Coordinates of C-alpha atoms in Angstrom, one line a residue:
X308 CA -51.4 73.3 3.1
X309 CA -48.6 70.9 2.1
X310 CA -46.7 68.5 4.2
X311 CA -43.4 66.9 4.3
X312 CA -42.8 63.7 5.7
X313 CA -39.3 62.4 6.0
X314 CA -38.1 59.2 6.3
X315 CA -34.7 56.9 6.1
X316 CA -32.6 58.7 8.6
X317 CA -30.2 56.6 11.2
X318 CA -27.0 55.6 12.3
X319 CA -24.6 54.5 9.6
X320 CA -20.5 54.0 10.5
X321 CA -18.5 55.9 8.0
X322 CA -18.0 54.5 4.4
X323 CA -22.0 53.2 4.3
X324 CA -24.5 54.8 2.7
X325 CA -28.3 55.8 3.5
X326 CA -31.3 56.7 1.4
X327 CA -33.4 59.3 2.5
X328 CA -37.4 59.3 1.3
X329 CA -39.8 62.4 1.1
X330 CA -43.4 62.7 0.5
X331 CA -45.1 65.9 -0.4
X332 CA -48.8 65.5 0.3
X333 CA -52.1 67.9 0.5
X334 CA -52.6 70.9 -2.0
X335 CA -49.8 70.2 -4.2
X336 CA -50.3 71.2 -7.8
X337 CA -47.4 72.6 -9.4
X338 CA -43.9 71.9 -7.6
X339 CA -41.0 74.3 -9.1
X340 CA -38.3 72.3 -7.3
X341 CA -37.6 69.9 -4.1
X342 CA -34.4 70.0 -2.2
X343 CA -31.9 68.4 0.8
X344 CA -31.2 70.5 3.4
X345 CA -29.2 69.8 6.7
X346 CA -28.4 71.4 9.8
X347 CA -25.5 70.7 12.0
X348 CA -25.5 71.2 15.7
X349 CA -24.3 74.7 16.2
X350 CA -24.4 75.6 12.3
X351 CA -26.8 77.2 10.1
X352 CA -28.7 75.0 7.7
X353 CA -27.2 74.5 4.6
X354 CA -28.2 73.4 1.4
X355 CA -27.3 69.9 0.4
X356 CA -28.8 69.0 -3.5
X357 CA -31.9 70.2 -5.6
X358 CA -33.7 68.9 -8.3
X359 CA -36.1 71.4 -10.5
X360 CA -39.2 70.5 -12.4
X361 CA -37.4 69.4 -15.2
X362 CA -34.8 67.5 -13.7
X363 CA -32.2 70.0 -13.2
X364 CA -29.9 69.1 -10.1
X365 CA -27.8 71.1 -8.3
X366 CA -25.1 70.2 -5.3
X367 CA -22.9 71.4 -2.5
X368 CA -19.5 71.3 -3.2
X369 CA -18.8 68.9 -0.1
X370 CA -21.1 66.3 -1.2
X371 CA -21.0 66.3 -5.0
X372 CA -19.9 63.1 -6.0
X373 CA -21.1 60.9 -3.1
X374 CA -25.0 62.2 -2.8
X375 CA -27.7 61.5 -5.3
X376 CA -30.8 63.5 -5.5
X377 CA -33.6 62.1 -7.4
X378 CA -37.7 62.3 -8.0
X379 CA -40.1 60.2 -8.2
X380 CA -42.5 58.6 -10.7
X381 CA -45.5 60.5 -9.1
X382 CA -43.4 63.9 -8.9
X383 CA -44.4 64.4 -5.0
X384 CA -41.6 62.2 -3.7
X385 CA -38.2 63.3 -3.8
X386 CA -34.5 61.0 -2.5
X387 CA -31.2 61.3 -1.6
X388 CA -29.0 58.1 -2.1
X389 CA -26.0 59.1 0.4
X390 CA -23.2 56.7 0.0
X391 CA -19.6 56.8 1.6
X392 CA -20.7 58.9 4.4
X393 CA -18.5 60.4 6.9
X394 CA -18.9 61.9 10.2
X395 CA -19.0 65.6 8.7
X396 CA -22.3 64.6 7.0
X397 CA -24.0 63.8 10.7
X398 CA -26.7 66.5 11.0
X399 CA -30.5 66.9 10.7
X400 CA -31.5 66.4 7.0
X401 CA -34.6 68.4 6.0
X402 CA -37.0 67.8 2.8
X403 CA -37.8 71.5 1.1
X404 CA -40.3 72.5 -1.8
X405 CA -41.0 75.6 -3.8
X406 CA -44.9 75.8 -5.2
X407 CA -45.9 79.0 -6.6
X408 CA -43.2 80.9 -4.9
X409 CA -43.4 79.9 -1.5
X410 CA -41.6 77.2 0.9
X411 CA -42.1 74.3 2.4
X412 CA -40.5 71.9 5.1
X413 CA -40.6 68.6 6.4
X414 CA -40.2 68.2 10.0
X415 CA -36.3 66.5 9.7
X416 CA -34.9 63.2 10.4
X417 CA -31.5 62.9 12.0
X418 CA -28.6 61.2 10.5
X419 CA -25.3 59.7 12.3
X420 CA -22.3 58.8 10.9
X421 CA -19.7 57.2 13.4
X422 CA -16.0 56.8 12.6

């Protein structure tokens, strides 16, 4: 089993910035690629940034520019550096990773933005 442990969610007034931290832990051997996901109340989750093995990143439209995903040294930790926020970005953010084919979550950490 793998798990997902989130971290570095709050409440952040609009124009600051957060960094979120995930920690992949148990069987992990070969990770194709981590992700951000969020969910809004009332909307479906939605993709937020990706990173592949090798570094490839990938990001929604309304956060390109302002988000930063990134990995870690030891390859099981993943971040997002969110700066200038704004109250659209207030949702659930969720840690995701592919190994051999099949998915994995974290459990979510929540993420305000006031105006």
């Amino acid at each position: 089993q793998v798990q997902l442990v989130e971290s570095g969610g709050g409440l952040v007034q609009a124009g600051g910035s957060l960094r979120l931290s995930c920690v992949a832990s148990g069987s992990v051997f070969s990770i194709n690629s981590m992700a951000w996901y969020r969910q809004a109340p009332g909307k479906q989750r939605e993709l937020v940034a990706a990173i592949t093995r090798g570094g490839t990143t990938d990001y929604a439209d309304s956060v390109e520019g302002r988000f930063t995903i990134s990995r870690g040294n030891a390859k099981n930790t993943v971040y997002l550096q969110m700066n200038s926020l704004e109250p659209e970005d207030t949702a659930v953010y969720y840690c995701n990773l592919y190994q051999w084919g099949s998915p994995y979550w974290g459990q979510g950490t929540q993420v305000t933005v006031s105006s």
